[in-house]
Coordinates of C-alpha atoms and ligand atoms in Angstrom, one line a residue:
X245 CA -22.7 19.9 -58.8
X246 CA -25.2 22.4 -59.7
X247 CA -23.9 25.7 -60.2
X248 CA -22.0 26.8 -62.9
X249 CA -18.3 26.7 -61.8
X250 CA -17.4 29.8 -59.1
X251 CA -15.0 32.2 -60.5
X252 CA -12.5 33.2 -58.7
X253 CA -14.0 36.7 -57.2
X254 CA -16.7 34.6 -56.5
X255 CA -14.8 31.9 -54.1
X256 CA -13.3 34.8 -52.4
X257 CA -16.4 36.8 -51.7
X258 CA -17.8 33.3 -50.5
X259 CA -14.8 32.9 -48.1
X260 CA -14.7 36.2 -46.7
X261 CA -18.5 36.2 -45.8
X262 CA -17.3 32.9 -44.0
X263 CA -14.4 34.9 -42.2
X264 CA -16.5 37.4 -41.6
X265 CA -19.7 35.1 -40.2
X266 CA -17.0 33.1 -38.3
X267 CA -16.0 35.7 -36.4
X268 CA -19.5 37.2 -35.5
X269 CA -20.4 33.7 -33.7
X270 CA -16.5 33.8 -32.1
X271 CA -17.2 37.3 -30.7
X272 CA -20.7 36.5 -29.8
X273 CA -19.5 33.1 -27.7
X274 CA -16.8 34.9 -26.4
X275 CA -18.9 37.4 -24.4
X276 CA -21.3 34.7 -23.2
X277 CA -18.4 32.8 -21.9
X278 CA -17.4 35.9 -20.3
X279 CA -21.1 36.6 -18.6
X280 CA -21.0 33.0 -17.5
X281 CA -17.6 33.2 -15.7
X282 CA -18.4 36.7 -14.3
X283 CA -21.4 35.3 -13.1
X284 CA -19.6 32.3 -11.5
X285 CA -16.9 34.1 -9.7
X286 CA -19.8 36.2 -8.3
X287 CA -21.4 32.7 -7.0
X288 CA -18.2 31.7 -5.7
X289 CA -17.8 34.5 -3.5
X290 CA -21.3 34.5 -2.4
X291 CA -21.6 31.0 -1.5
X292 CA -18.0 31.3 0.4
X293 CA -19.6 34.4 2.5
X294 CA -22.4 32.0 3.0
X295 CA -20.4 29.2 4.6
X296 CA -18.0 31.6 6.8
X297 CA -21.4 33.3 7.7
X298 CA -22.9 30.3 8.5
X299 CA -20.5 28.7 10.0
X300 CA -20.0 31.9 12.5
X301 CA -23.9 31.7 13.5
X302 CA -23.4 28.2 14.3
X303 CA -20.8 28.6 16.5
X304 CA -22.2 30.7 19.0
X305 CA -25.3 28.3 20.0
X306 CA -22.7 25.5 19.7
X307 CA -21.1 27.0 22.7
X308 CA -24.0 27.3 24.3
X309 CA -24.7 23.9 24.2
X310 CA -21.1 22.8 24.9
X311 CA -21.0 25.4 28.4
X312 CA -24.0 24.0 29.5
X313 CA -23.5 20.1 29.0
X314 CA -20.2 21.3 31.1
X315 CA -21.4 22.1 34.1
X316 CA -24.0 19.5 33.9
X317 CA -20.9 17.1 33.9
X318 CA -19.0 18.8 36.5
X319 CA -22.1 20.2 38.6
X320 CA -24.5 17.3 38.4
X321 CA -22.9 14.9 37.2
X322 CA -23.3 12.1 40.3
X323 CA -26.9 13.5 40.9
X324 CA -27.8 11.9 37.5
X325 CA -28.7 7.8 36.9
X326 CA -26.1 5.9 34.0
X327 CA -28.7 7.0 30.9
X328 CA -28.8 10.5 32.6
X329 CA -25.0 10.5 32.5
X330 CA -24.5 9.0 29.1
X331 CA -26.3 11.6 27.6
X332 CA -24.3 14.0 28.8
X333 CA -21.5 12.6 27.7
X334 CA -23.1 12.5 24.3
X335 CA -23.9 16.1 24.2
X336 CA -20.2 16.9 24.8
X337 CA -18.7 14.5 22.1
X338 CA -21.4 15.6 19.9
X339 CA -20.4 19.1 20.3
X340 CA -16.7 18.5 20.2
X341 CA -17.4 16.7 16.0
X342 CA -19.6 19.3 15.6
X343 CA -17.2 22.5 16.7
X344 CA -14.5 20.5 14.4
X345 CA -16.6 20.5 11.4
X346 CA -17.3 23.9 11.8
X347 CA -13.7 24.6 12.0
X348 CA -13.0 22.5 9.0
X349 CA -15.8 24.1 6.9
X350 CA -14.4 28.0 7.8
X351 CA -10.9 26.7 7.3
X352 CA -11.8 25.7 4.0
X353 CA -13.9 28.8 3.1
X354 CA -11.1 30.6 4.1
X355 CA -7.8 29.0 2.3
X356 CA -9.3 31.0 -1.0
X357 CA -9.5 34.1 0.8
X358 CA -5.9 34.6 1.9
X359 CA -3.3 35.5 0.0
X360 CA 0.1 33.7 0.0
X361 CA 2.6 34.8 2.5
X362 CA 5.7 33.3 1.5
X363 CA 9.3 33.0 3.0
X364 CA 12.0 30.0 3.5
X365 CA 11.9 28.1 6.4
X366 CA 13.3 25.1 8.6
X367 CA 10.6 22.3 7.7
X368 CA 12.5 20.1 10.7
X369 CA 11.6 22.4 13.4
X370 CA 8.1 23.2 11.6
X371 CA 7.2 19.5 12.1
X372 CA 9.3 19.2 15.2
X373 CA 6.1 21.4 16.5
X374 CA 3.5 19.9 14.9
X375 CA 4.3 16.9 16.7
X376 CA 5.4 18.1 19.6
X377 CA 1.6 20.0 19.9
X378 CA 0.2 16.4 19.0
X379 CA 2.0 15.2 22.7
X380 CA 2.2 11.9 20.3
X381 CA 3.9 9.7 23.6
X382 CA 0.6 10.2 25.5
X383 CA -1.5 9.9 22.7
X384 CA -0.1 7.3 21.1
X385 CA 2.3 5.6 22.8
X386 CA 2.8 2.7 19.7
X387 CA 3.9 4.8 17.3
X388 CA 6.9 5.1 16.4
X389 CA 8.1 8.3 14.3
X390 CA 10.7 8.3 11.9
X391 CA 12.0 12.0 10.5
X392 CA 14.6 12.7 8.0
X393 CA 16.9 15.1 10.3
X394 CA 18.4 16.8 7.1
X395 CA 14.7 18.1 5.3
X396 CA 15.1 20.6 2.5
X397 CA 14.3 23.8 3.8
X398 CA 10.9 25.2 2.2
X399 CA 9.7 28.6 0.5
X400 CA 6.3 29.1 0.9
X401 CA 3.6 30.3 2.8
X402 CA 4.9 28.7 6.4
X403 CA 1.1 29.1 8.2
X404 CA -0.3 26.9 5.2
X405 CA 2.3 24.6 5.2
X406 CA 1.8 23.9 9.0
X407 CA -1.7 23.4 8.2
X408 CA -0.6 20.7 5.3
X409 CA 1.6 18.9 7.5
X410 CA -0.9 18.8 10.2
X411 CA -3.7 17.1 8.3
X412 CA -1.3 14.1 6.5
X413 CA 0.3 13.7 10.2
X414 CA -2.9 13.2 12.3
X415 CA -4.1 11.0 9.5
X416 CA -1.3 8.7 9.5
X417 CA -1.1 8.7 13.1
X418 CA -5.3 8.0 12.7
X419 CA -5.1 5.1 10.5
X420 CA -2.5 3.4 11.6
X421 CA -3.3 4.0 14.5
X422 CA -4.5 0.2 15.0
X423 CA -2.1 -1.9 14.0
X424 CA 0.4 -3.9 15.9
X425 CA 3.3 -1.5 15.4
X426 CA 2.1 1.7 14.0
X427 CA 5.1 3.4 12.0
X428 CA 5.3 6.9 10.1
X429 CA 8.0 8.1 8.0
X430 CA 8.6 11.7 7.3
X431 CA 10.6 12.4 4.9
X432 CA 11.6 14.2 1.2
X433 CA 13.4 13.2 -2.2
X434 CA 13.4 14.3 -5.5
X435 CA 10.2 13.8 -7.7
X436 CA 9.8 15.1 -11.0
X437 CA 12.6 17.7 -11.1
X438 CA 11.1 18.9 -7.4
X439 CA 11.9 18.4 -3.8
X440 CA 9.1 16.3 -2.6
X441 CA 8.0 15.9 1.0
X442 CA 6.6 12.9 1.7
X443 CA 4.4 11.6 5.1
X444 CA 4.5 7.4 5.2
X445 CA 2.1 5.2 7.3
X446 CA 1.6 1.6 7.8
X447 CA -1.8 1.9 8.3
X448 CA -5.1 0.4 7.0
X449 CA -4.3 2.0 3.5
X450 CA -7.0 2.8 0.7
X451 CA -7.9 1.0 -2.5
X452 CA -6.1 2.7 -5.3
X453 CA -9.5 3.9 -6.9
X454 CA -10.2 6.0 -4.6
X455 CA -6.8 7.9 -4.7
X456 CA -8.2 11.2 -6.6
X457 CA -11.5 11.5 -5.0
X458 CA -10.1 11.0 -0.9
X459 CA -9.0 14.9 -1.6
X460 CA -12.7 15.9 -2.5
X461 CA -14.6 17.6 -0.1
X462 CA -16.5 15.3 2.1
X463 CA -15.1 12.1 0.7
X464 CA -14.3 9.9 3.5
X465 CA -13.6 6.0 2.4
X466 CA -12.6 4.4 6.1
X467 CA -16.3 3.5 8.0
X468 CA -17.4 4.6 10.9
X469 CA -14.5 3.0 13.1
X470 CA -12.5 6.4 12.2
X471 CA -13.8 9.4 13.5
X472 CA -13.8 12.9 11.1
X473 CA -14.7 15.0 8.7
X474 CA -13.6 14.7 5.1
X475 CA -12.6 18.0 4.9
X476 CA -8.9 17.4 5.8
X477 CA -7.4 16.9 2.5
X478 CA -9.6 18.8 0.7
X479 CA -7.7 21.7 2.5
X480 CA -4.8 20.1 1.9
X481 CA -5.3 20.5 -1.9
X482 CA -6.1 24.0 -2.0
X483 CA -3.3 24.9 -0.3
X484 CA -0.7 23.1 -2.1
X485 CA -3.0 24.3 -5.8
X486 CA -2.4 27.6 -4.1
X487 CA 1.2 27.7 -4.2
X488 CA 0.9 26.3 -7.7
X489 CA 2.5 23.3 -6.3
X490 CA 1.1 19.3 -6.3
X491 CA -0.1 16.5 -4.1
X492 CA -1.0 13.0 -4.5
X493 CA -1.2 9.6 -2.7
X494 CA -0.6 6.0 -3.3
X495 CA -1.7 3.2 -1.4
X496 CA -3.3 -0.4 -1.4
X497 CA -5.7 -1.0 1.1
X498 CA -4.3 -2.8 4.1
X499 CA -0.7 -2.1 3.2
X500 CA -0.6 1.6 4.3
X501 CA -0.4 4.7 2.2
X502 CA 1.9 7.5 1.3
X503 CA 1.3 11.3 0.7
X504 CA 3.3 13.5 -2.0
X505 CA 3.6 17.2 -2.1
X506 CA 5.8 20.1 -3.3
X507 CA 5.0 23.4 -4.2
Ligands
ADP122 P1 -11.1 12.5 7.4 O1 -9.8 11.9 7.8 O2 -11.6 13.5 8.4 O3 -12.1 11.5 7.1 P2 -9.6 13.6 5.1 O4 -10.1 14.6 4.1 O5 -8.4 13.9 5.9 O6 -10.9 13.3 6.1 O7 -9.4 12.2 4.4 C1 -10.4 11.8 3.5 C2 -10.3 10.2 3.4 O8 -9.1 9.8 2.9 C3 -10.4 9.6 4.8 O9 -11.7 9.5 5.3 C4 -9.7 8.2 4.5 O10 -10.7 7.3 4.0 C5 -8.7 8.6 3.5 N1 -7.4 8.8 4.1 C6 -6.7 9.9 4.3 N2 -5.5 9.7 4.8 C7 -5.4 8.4 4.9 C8 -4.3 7.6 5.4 N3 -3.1 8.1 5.9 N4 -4.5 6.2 5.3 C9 -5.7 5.7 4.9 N5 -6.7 6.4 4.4 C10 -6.5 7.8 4.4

């Protein structure tokens, strides 16, 4: 309302410095954007060299630590009054959560590393395995496992995979562990267009809130009843992100829970 009216040379000249400015800022956004991912993928990296690094250096005092609380067990173990011998036994427990977190931590660090090896295989007799190496009738005699005998055979990378199915079967077999009659179902069906795998429990459950962040790193929601690390699922995740693929979990606490994937 205060210049003359614009002719029409004008409004053009006006709309192409606009353009023109437009762009400048774009372009200029653009490669700061670009610095700032650059400059995270380089922070990535070095922070995953960092925990494989220091996870290594950990180790080897760990087993120092470990060999010796061994032969105090087995060596002088009777020699030694009841606190004498508790704290031994502390040690080695101690050592053992320590030595798992460690393995957790690398096995994390490392899932970004590797590049996907894929190829079909039997998921029956990759299970079958898995719980077979778990020597569940020993372990834990109440549970009773129920497998689909028929599961859709799976193309992906089969040493992830075993990984995946190891963490969601040693938590159900964990937290279920004590109720009357602990029951996990193994199983698949079809779930948005996909084959989905599925691991059931009967088991103490989560609340529902809780049902994104259990598959952050470190989130653990159970007390100090259940023993572990909260890295479990976050492995899980990566894996199954790897392979482009998807996992989630629903549950109400106290009425068990149940753990989706496909890739
Ligand atoms: P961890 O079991 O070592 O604590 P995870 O990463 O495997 O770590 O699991 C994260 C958390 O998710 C657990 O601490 C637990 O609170 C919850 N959770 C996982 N699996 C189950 C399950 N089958 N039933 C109930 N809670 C579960």
């Amino acid at each position: 309302g205060v210049s003359d009216p614009w002719l029409d040379y004008q409004i053009s000249a006006a709309k192409a410095i606009r353009e023109s400015l437009s762009n400048i800022i774009l372009e200029k956004q653009k490669l700061k954007i670009d610095r700032l991912n650059e400059q995270l993928l380089e922070a990535h990296d070095e922070l995953e060299l960092f925990s494989q690094g220091l996870s290594h250096d950990l180790k080897a005092p760990l087993r120092g630590i470990d060999g010796y609380a061994h032969i105090l067990k087995e060596d002088h173990y009777n020699s030694l009054e009841k606190p004498g011998q508790q704290a031994v036994d502390t040690i080695l427990s101690s050592t053992r959560e320590m030595q798992e977190l460690i393995d957790n931590i690398l096995s994390f660090a490392g899932v970004s590393g590797q590049s996907l090896d894929k190829g079909i295989f039997s998921v029956n007799h990759q299970v079958e395995d898995i719980l077979q190496s778990f020597n569940i009738k020993s372990n834990y005699p109440k549970t009773r496992i129920i497998m689909d005998k028929d599961l859709p055979r799976m193309m992906a990378d089969k040493r992830m995979i075993t990984q995946v199915w190891s963490n969601l079967i040693t938590n159900a077999l964990k937290y279920s562990e004590k109720e009357e009659a602990p029951e996990i179902e193994i199983g698949a069906r079809g779930i948005e267009g996909k084959t989905t795998y599925y691991v059931k429990d009967n088991g103490i459950g989560f609340d529902p809130r809780h049902k994104e962040d259990i598959f952050n790193l470190f989130s653990r929601f159970s007390g100090d009843g259940y023993k572990g690390t909260g890295i479990g699922l976050a492995i899980v995740k990566k894996i199954i992100e790897k392979h482009n693929g998807r996992i989630w979990a629903e549950s109400e606490a106290g009425k068990g829970s149940i753990f989706y994937f496909h890739v």
